[in-house]
Coordinates of C-alpha atoms in Angstrom, one line a residue:
Chain A
M1 CA 61.2 -26.9 -48.6
H2 CA 63.3 -28.3 -46.4
V3 CA 66.5 -29.7 -48.2
P4 CA 66.5 -33.5 -46.7
D5 CA 69.1 -36.2 -46.9
G6 CA 70.7 -37.6 -49.6
F7 CA 70.2 -34.5 -51.7
I8 CA 73.8 -32.8 -50.7
N9 CA 76.4 -35.6 -50.6
A10 CA 78.4 -36.6 -47.7
P11 CA 81.0 -33.9 -47.8
V12 CA 79.6 -31.2 -48.9
S13 CA 76.7 -31.7 -46.2
L14 CA 79.5 -32.3 -43.3
A15 CA 81.1 -29.1 -44.4
A16 CA 78.3 -27.0 -44.6
G17 CA 77.6 -27.5 -41.1
V18 CA 80.8 -26.4 -39.7
V19 CA 80.5 -23.6 -41.7
A20 CA 77.0 -23.4 -40.0
A21 CA 78.2 -24.2 -36.5
A22 CA 80.4 -21.0 -36.5
G23 CA 77.8 -18.5 -37.9
L24 CA 75.5 -20.0 -35.2
A25 CA 78.9 -19.2 -32.2
I26 CA 79.0 -15.5 -33.9
C27 CA 75.2 -15.0 -33.9
L28 CA 75.2 -16.0 -30.1
R29 CA 77.6 -13.9 -29.4
G30 CA 75.8 -11.1 -31.1
A31 CA 72.4 -11.6 -29.5
R32 CA 73.8 -11.1 -26.2
R33 CA 74.3 -7.4 -27.6
E34 CA 71.0 -7.3 -29.1
L35 CA 68.6 -8.8 -25.6
D36 CA 71.8 -9.1 -23.1
E37 CA 70.6 -11.7 -20.5
K38 CA 66.9 -12.4 -22.1
T39 CA 68.0 -14.1 -24.1
A40 CA 66.6 -17.3 -23.8
P41 CA 63.0 -16.1 -23.3
L42 CA 62.7 -13.9 -25.9
A43 CA 64.6 -15.4 -28.8
G44 CA 62.7 -18.7 -27.8
L45 CA 59.2 -17.0 -27.4
V46 CA 59.9 -15.3 -31.4
A47 CA 60.7 -18.6 -32.1
A48 CA 58.1 -19.7 -31.3
F49 CA 56.1 -17.4 -33.2
V50 CA 58.2 -17.9 -36.1
F51 CA 57.4 -21.8 -35.8
A52 CA 53.8 -20.5 -36.2
V53 CA 53.4 -17.4 -38.5
Q54 CA 54.9 -20.1 -41.3
M55 CA 51.5 -21.8 -41.0
I56 CA 49.4 -18.8 -42.1
N57 CA 48.6 -19.6 -46.1
F58 CA 47.9 -16.6 -48.3
P59 CA 46.8 -16.7 -51.0
V60 CA 48.4 -15.9 -53.8
G61 CA 47.0 -17.2 -56.5
V62 CA 43.8 -19.5 -58.6
G63 CA 43.9 -22.1 -55.7
T64 CA 47.7 -22.3 -54.8
S65 CA 48.9 -20.5 -51.7
G66 CA 52.1 -19.8 -50.3
H67 CA 53.6 -19.5 -46.4
L68 CA 56.0 -17.3 -44.9
M69 CA 59.4 -18.2 -44.2
G70 CA 60.1 -15.4 -41.7
G71 CA 63.3 -15.4 -41.7
V72 CA 63.6 -11.0 -43.1
L73 CA 60.8 -10.9 -40.9
A74 CA 62.6 -11.7 -37.3
A75 CA 66.0 -9.6 -38.4
V76 CA 63.7 -7.1 -38.8
L77 CA 61.5 -7.0 -36.3
V78 CA 64.0 -8.6 -33.5
G79 CA 67.6 -7.8 -35.4
P80 CA 70.5 -9.9 -37.5
Y81 CA 71.9 -12.1 -35.0
T82 CA 68.4 -12.9 -33.0
G83 CA 66.9 -14.0 -36.2
V84 CA 69.3 -16.1 -37.2
L85 CA 69.3 -17.9 -33.8
C86 CA 65.1 -18.1 -34.4
V87 CA 65.3 -19.3 -37.8
S88 CA 67.9 -21.8 -37.0
V89 CA 66.0 -23.2 -33.5
V90 CA 63.1 -23.9 -35.7
L91 CA 65.1 -25.8 -38.1
I92 CA 66.9 -28.1 -36.2
V93 CA 63.4 -28.9 -34.2
Q94 CA 61.7 -29.0 -37.8
A95 CA 64.0 -31.5 -38.1
L96 CA 64.3 -33.2 -34.8
F97 CA 61.4 -33.7 -33.4
F98 CA 58.9 -33.3 -36.7
A99 CA 61.5 -35.0 -39.8
D100 CA 60.9 -32.0 -41.7
G101 CA 64.3 -31.2 -43.1
G102 CA 66.7 -34.4 -43.0
L103 CA 69.2 -34.4 -39.9
S104 CA 73.1 -34.6 -42.4
A105 CA 71.2 -31.6 -44.5
L106 CA 71.0 -29.3 -41.2
G107 CA 73.9 -27.5 -42.0
V108 CA 73.1 -26.9 -45.5
N109 CA 69.4 -25.8 -44.4
I110 CA 70.8 -23.9 -41.7
I111 CA 73.2 -21.5 -44.4
L112 CA 70.5 -21.4 -46.9
M113 CA 67.1 -20.3 -44.6
A114 CA 69.3 -18.2 -41.9
L115 CA 72.3 -17.8 -42.9
V116 CA 72.4 -16.0 -46.6
T117 CA 68.5 -15.2 -46.1
T118 CA 69.2 -13.3 -43.2
L119 CA 73.0 -12.0 -44.2
A120 CA 71.5 -11.3 -48.1
G121 CA 67.9 -10.0 -47.0
Y122 CA 68.9 -7.4 -43.8
G123 CA 72.4 -5.8 -45.9
T124 CA 69.1 -4.7 -48.3
V125 CA 67.0 -3.0 -45.7
L126 CA 70.4 -1.8 -44.2
V127 CA 71.4 -0.2 -47.7
V128 CA 67.6 0.7 -48.4
Q129 CA 67.4 2.6 -45.2
R130 CA 70.0 4.8 -45.7
L131 CA 68.8 5.7 -49.2
L132 CA 65.6 6.9 -48.0
P133 CA 64.9 9.8 -46.0
N134 CA 65.8 9.2 -42.4
K135 CA 62.0 8.3 -40.9
R136 CA 60.0 5.1 -38.8
A137 CA 58.3 4.6 -41.9
S138 CA 61.1 4.3 -44.2
A139 CA 61.3 0.7 -42.4
V140 CA 58.8 -0.2 -44.0
P141 CA 60.0 -0.2 -48.0
A142 CA 62.9 -1.6 -46.7
A143 CA 61.4 -5.1 -44.9
F144 CA 60.2 -5.5 -48.7
V145 CA 63.1 -5.0 -50.9
G146 CA 64.6 -6.8 -48.2
A147 CA 62.3 -9.6 -48.1
L148 CA 62.2 -9.0 -52.3
V149 CA 65.4 -10.4 -52.5
S150 CA 66.4 -12.7 -49.8
V151 CA 63.9 -15.6 -51.5
P152 CA 66.0 -15.6 -55.3
I153 CA 69.5 -15.5 -53.0
A154 CA 68.8 -17.6 -51.2
A155 CA 67.6 -20.1 -54.3
L156 CA 70.7 -19.4 -56.2
A157 CA 72.8 -20.0 -53.0
F158 CA 71.1 -23.6 -52.9
V159 CA 71.8 -23.9 -56.8
A160 CA 75.1 -23.1 -56.0
L161 CA 75.4 -25.2 -53.0
Y162 CA 74.4 -28.5 -55.6
A163 CA 76.1 -27.3 -57.7
V164 CA 78.9 -28.1 -56.0
G165 CA 77.0 -31.0 -54.2
G166 CA 75.0 -32.1 -55.7
T167 CA 73.7 -36.0 -57.1
A168 CA 72.1 -35.6 -60.3
D169 CA 73.2 -34.8 -63.2
L170 CA 71.0 -31.1 -64.0
P171 CA 71.4 -28.4 -66.4
L172 CA 72.8 -26.0 -63.9
A173 CA 72.2 -22.9 -65.8
E174 CA 68.5 -23.5 -66.5
V175 CA 67.9 -25.3 -63.4
A176 CA 69.4 -21.7 -61.2
L177 CA 67.3 -19.3 -64.0
A178 CA 64.1 -21.0 -63.1
M179 CA 64.9 -21.6 -59.5
F180 CA 65.7 -17.8 -59.7
G181 CA 62.2 -17.1 -61.4
V182 CA 60.4 -18.7 -59.7
H183 CA 61.0 -17.7 -56.1
V184 CA 61.0 -14.4 -57.5
V185 CA 57.2 -14.3 -57.5
I186 CA 57.6 -16.5 -54.1
G187 CA 59.7 -13.5 -53.0
I188 CA 57.0 -10.6 -53.6
G189 CA 54.7 -12.5 -51.4
E190 CA 57.3 -13.1 -49.2
A191 CA 58.2 -8.6 -49.3
L192 CA 54.8 -7.7 -49.2
I193 CA 53.5 -10.0 -46.1
T194 CA 56.6 -9.4 -44.4
A195 CA 56.4 -5.6 -45.4
L196 CA 52.2 -5.1 -44.1
T197 CA 53.7 -7.2 -40.5
V198 CA 56.7 -4.6 -39.9
G199 CA 53.8 -1.7 -40.7
S200 CA 51.4 -3.0 -38.4
V201 CA 53.8 -3.6 -35.3
L202 CA 55.6 0.4 -36.2
T203 CA 51.6 1.5 -35.6
V204 CA 51.2 0.1 -32.2
R205 CA 54.7 -0.7 -30.9
P206 CA 57.3 1.2 -33.0
D207 CA 60.2 0.3 -30.1
L208 CA 59.5 -3.5 -30.9
V209 CA 61.4 -2.7 -34.9
H210 CA 65.0 -3.8 -34.3
A211 CA 65.3 -1.5 -37.7
A212 CA 63.4 1.5 -36.7
R213 CA 65.9 2.1 -33.5
R214 CA 68.7 4.0 -35.3
Y215 CA 65.3 6.8 -35.8
E216 CA 65.0 6.7 -32.4
Q217 CA 65.6 10.8 -31.4
E218 CA 67.3 11.1 -28.0
L219 CA 65.0 13.8 -25.6
E220 CA 65.8 17.1 -25.8
L221 CA 65.2 19.0 -23.1
R222 CA 64.3 22.9 -24.1
T223 CA 64.4 24.8 -21.5
A224 CA 60.7 27.3 -21.5
P225 CA 61.9 31.1 -20.8
A226 CA 60.6 32.0 -17.2
G227 CA 57.9 33.5 -16.4
S228 CA 55.6 33.4 -19.7
Chain B
M1 CA 58.6 -26.1 -46.2
S2 CA 57.0 -27.1 -42.8
G3 CA 53.1 -26.6 -44.3
G4 CA 50.5 -27.7 -42.1
H5 CA 52.7 -29.4 -39.0
A6 CA 50.0 -31.4 -36.6
H7 CA 51.5 -30.4 -33.3
H8 CA 50.1 -33.7 -31.1
Q9 CA 52.2 -36.4 -29.4
L10 CA 55.2 -37.5 -30.8
Y11 CA 56.2 -39.4 -28.1
L12 CA 55.4 -43.1 -27.5
D13 CA 55.2 -43.9 -24.6
R14 CA 56.2 -47.7 -24.3
E15 CA 59.0 -49.3 -21.5
T16 CA 61.5 -50.7 -24.2
A17 CA 64.7 -51.0 -24.1
I18 CA 65.1 -47.8 -26.9
H19 CA 62.8 -46.2 -24.9
R20 CA 65.2 -46.0 -21.7
L21 CA 68.5 -45.2 -23.4
A22 CA 70.2 -41.8 -23.1
P23 CA 69.2 -39.2 -25.8
Q24 CA 72.5 -38.5 -26.3
C25 CA 72.7 -41.6 -27.7
K26 CA 70.4 -42.0 -29.7
I27 CA 70.7 -39.0 -30.9
A28 CA 74.0 -39.2 -32.3
A29 CA 73.2 -42.7 -33.8
V30 CA 70.8 -41.5 -35.3
L31 CA 73.5 -38.8 -36.8
V32 CA 75.6 -41.6 -38.1
F33 CA 72.8 -43.6 -39.5
V34 CA 71.9 -40.4 -41.3
I35 CA 75.5 -39.8 -42.5
A36 CA 76.6 -43.1 -43.6
V37 CA 73.5 -43.5 -45.4
V38 CA 74.4 -40.2 -47.6
A39 CA 77.8 -41.4 -47.8
T40 CA 76.4 -44.5 -49.8
P41 CA 78.2 -45.0 -53.9
R42 CA 75.3 -43.9 -56.0
E43 CA 76.7 -47.5 -58.3
T44 CA 75.0 -49.7 -55.2
D45 CA 71.3 -49.9 -54.2
W46 CA 71.8 -53.4 -52.4
P47 CA 72.8 -51.1 -49.3
Y48 CA 69.3 -49.9 -49.2
A49 CA 67.6 -52.5 -48.3
V50 CA 70.2 -53.6 -44.9
Y51 CA 69.4 -49.9 -44.2
A52 CA 66.1 -50.7 -44.3
L53 CA 66.1 -53.8 -42.7
A54 CA 67.9 -51.7 -39.6
L55 CA 65.3 -49.1 -39.0
L56 CA 62.8 -52.1 -39.1
G57 CA 64.8 -54.1 -36.4
V58 CA 64.9 -50.8 -34.3
A59 CA 60.5 -49.6 -35.1
A60 CA 60.2 -53.5 -33.9
V61 CA 62.5 -53.6 -30.7
A62 CA 60.3 -49.9 -29.8
R63 CA 57.2 -51.0 -30.8
V64 CA 56.8 -48.8 -32.7
P65 CA 53.3 -49.3 -35.1
A66 CA 54.2 -48.6 -38.9
L67 CA 51.1 -47.1 -39.3
V68 CA 52.0 -44.0 -37.0
V69 CA 55.4 -43.8 -39.1
V70 CA 53.5 -44.0 -42.1
R71 CA 51.6 -41.0 -41.6
R72 CA 54.2 -38.8 -40.2
M73 CA 55.5 -39.7 -43.2
V74 CA 53.5 -36.7 -45.3
V75 CA 56.7 -34.4 -44.4
E76 CA 59.1 -35.6 -47.3
I77 CA 55.5 -35.0 -50.4
P78 CA 57.7 -32.0 -51.2
F79 CA 61.3 -34.0 -52.3
V80 CA 59.0 -36.8 -53.4
I81 CA 57.5 -34.5 -56.2
F82 CA 60.9 -33.4 -56.6
A83 CA 62.2 -36.3 -57.2
L84 CA 59.8 -37.1 -59.3
L85 CA 60.5 -34.4 -61.3
L86 CA 64.8 -35.6 -61.5
P87 CA 64.6 -38.0 -63.8
I88 CA 62.0 -35.2 -66.5
I89 CA 64.3 -32.9 -66.1
A90 CA 68.4 -34.1 -65.8
R91 CA 70.9 -35.0 -69.0
G92 CA 72.7 -37.9 -69.9
P93 CA 71.2 -40.7 -72.1
R94 CA 67.7 -40.9 -72.0
V95 CA 65.8 -44.8 -72.2
D96 CA 62.2 -45.0 -72.9
V97 CA 60.0 -45.6 -70.3
L98 CA 56.0 -46.2 -71.2
G99 CA 57.0 -44.1 -74.6
V100 CA 58.3 -41.2 -72.3
S101 CA 61.8 -40.3 -72.7
L102 CA 63.8 -40.3 -69.4
S103 CA 66.6 -39.3 -67.7
A104 CA 68.9 -42.8 -66.8
N105 CA 71.1 -40.7 -64.9
G106 CA 67.7 -38.5 -63.5
L107 CA 66.0 -42.0 -62.8
E108 CA 69.3 -42.8 -61.4
S109 CA 69.7 -39.6 -59.2
A110 CA 65.3 -39.9 -58.0
F111 CA 65.6 -43.4 -56.7
I112 CA 68.6 -42.6 -54.6
L113 CA 67.2 -39.6 -53.0
L114 CA 64.1 -41.0 -52.8
A115 CA 66.3 -43.8 -51.0
K116 CA 68.5 -41.7 -48.7
G117 CA 65.7 -39.4 -47.6
T118 CA 62.8 -41.9 -46.8
L119 CA 65.7 -43.9 -44.4
G120 CA 66.9 -40.2 -42.8
V121 CA 62.8 -39.4 -42.4
V122 CA 62.3 -42.9 -40.9
A123 CA 65.0 -42.5 -38.4
S124 CA 64.1 -39.4 -37.3
I125 CA 60.4 -40.1 -36.6
L126 CA 61.7 -43.1 -34.8
L127 CA 64.4 -40.4 -32.5
A128 CA 61.1 -38.8 -31.8
A129 CA 58.4 -41.2 -31.8
T130 CA 61.3 -43.4 -28.7
T131 CA 62.0 -39.8 -27.2
R132 CA 60.3 -37.7 -24.9
P133 CA 61.0 -33.9 -26.3
R134 CA 63.0 -32.5 -22.6
D135 CA 65.2 -36.0 -23.2
L136 CA 65.7 -34.9 -26.5
L137 CA 67.0 -31.4 -26.0
L138 CA 68.9 -32.5 -22.5
G139 CA 70.4 -34.8 -24.4
L140 CA 71.7 -31.6 -27.0
Q141 CA 72.7 -30.0 -24.0
R142 CA 75.1 -33.7 -23.0
L143 CA 76.5 -33.2 -26.8
R144 CA 77.8 -29.5 -25.6
M145 CA 75.7 -28.0 -28.3
P146 CA 75.6 -24.3 -27.0
E147 CA 72.9 -23.9 -23.7
T148 CA 71.7 -20.4 -24.8
L149 CA 70.7 -22.1 -28.1
V150 CA 69.5 -25.5 -26.3
Q151 CA 67.8 -22.7 -24.0
I152 CA 66.0 -21.1 -27.0
M153 CA 64.7 -24.8 -28.7
T154 CA 63.9 -25.3 -24.7
F155 CA 61.0 -22.2 -24.7
M156 CA 60.8 -22.3 -27.8
F157 CA 59.1 -25.8 -27.2
R158 CA 57.3 -25.3 -24.0
Y159 CA 55.8 -21.6 -25.4
V160 CA 54.7 -23.1 -28.9
E161 CA 51.3 -24.8 -27.8
V162 CA 50.6 -21.3 -26.4
V163 CA 51.3 -19.6 -29.3
L164 CA 49.6 -21.4 -31.5
A165 CA 46.8 -21.5 -30.0
E166 CA 46.6 -17.2 -29.6
M167 CA 47.2 -17.5 -33.2
T168 CA 43.7 -19.8 -33.9
R169 CA 42.0 -18.3 -31.2
M170 CA 42.5 -15.1 -34.2
R171 CA 41.1 -16.7 -36.5
I172 CA 38.2 -17.8 -35.2
A173 CA 38.2 -14.3 -34.5
R174 CA 38.4 -13.3 -37.9
E175 CA 36.7 -16.1 -39.4
S176 CA 33.4 -15.7 -36.7
R177 CA 33.4 -11.3 -38.1
G178 CA 32.7 -13.3 -42.1
F179 CA 36.4 -13.1 -43.2
Q180 CA 37.8 -15.2 -45.9
A181 CA 41.3 -14.6 -47.5
R182 CA 40.1 -14.9 -51.5
H183 CA 42.7 -12.5 -53.5
A184 CA 46.3 -10.6 -52.3
G185 CA 43.9 -7.8 -51.3
H186 CA 43.1 -9.5 -48.1
L187 CA 47.1 -10.4 -47.2
R188 CA 46.7 -7.2 -44.9
V189 CA 43.8 -9.1 -42.9
L190 CA 46.6 -11.7 -41.9
A191 CA 49.9 -9.3 -41.8
N192 CA 47.5 -7.1 -39.0
S193 CA 47.2 -10.8 -36.9
A194 CA 51.4 -11.5 -37.5
G195 CA 52.1 -8.2 -35.8
A196 CA 49.9 -8.6 -33.1
L197 CA 50.9 -11.9 -32.2
F198 CA 54.4 -11.0 -33.0
I199 CA 53.8 -8.0 -30.3
R200 CA 51.8 -11.0 -28.0
S201 CA 54.5 -13.3 -28.6
Y202 CA 57.1 -10.7 -27.6
E203 CA 55.5 -9.4 -24.2
R204 CA 54.4 -12.8 -23.2
G205 CA 58.4 -12.9 -23.9
E206 CA 58.8 -10.1 -21.3
R207 CA 56.9 -11.5 -18.2
V208 CA 58.1 -14.8 -18.8
H209 CA 62.0 -13.3 -17.6
L210 CA 60.2 -11.6 -15.2
A211 CA 58.9 -14.3 -13.8
M212 CA 61.9 -16.2 -14.1
L213 CA 64.7 -13.7 -12.5
S214 CA 61.5 -13.2 -9.4
R215 CA 62.3 -17.0 -9.3
G216 CA 66.2 -16.6 -9.0
Y217 CA 66.9 -17.3 -12.7
V218 CA 70.4 -15.9 -13.5
G219 CA 70.8 -17.0 -16.7
R220 CA 71.2 -21.6 -16.6
M221 CA 68.3 -24.0 -16.1
P222 CA 68.5 -26.1 -13.2
V223 CA 69.1 -29.3 -14.0
L224 CA 66.1 -31.3 -12.6
V225 CA 66.7 -34.8 -14.8
D226 CA 70.0 -36.0 -15.2
V227 CA 69.9 -38.0 -18.2
R228 CA 73.4 -39.5 -17.6
S229 CA 74.5 -42.6 -20.2
A230 CA 76.9 -45.4 -19.1
P231 CA 78.8 -47.1 -21.6
S232 CA 77.0 -50.0 -21.9
Q233 CA 74.3 -47.3 -23.4
W234 CA 76.4 -46.0 -26.0
A235 CA 77.2 -49.4 -26.9
V236 CA 73.3 -51.1 -28.1
A237 CA 73.2 -47.1 -29.5
A238 CA 75.9 -48.3 -31.4
L239 CA 74.7 -50.7 -33.2
L240 CA 72.3 -49.4 -35.6
P241 CA 76.0 -46.6 -36.4
L242 CA 77.6 -50.0 -36.7
V243 CA 75.0 -51.6 -39.3
A244 CA 75.0 -48.8 -41.3
V245 CA 78.7 -47.5 -40.9
A246 CA 79.9 -51.2 -41.9
T247 CA 77.5 -51.3 -44.8
T248 CA 78.6 -47.9 -46.2
A249 CA 82.2 -49.2 -46.0
A250 CA 81.0 -52.7 -48.4
A251 CA 79.7 -50.9 -50.8
W252 CA 82.8 -48.9 -50.6
V253 CA 84.9 -51.5 -51.4
I254 CA 83.2 -54.0 -53.1
R255 CA 81.3 -51.4 -55.4

């Protein structure tokens, strides 16, 4: 869910806005390295993809369904900086055009769903990739673990922000525990669909999976002995 | 999160003073208004009536029908549910309401969350209903949002319908083969669709970029419509946030 107006008090919301703006500025520089002058059209289309893919509902259990957040998916596919930009743009459009998520809470939402999710998720992806064998297929389990970790960490980050700027007197330890439990379950769904999607892109266009670029090998020139 | 955004007409075409305001004035006004609402002190409840009246006034001048606003307010359902839970899970002294023991602090917080959240949602709805999406993006640029970010938003907004239509075609194709997502094992099918959708979106992005290059794109979009704002427009747009800021300030003084 997007954080609405009035959930986090004004000073913390404003501070979060400043932090989010600084984060976006860093990502704008990084995205230019990932996509060079193609940044705007490509990131725009990937943002449209993230927006669309959030509408795919998948069945979780009896009568309930979940949907993808797409933060780690975008980071694995197009790189962490562009991924943050795409998810942030989706959040800004949702707040400004669809009134989904408060305008004053935009900084909070960008921190939680774009910055923290990508930092924790993509960081985990990189660590897992280091532990797994050095081949392309390792990107799939890495994406799984990254997405799995990102959701509960974002939830805990939300509880932390709420502890600083929350408006109700909640038993924070219990809320943190409950949020963590619920979001581990949500994280499994996110992880499954993220890993399966990365796997399906990997089979068709491996060159489009940013996290799999480290496995690319330099072409080797081998000369056959003449006259054989 | 953003379950079922029906991506239909957000903008209501009218000829009113509010529609004619420069977009950057309206975005800034809504932003200040919302921050003032959020900064309302906890102990008071009368300011919310003033804010609501101010928004009603804007809606009346802009001739936005109440039904349109109410229909779009469904986006607030998730936090309404959370607000209803607050009195049950919050700590502090309990009060009995119809035989149920609820937290007084939680009840108060739930009311504040509902009031502030709803005012924010209505303000955003009015902004989107009185400003063309294209103008909103130009307004953001005028407010010094980095150009690359505005361009990404512009491309997203232009192509989201295309990507959504692509997704719908894929869903229809799946369903016409008798597919229905019933259990977690079907995730693979949905993920394959998502993967194909990503590749198609990315490749479309590459084609769009090449098409733009061939038309002389050098990394900046030419500004075709100028949305310059006159001081008088800023003065009109400042009315709503001024009312809100004055109300909040008064509430802090006399609480």
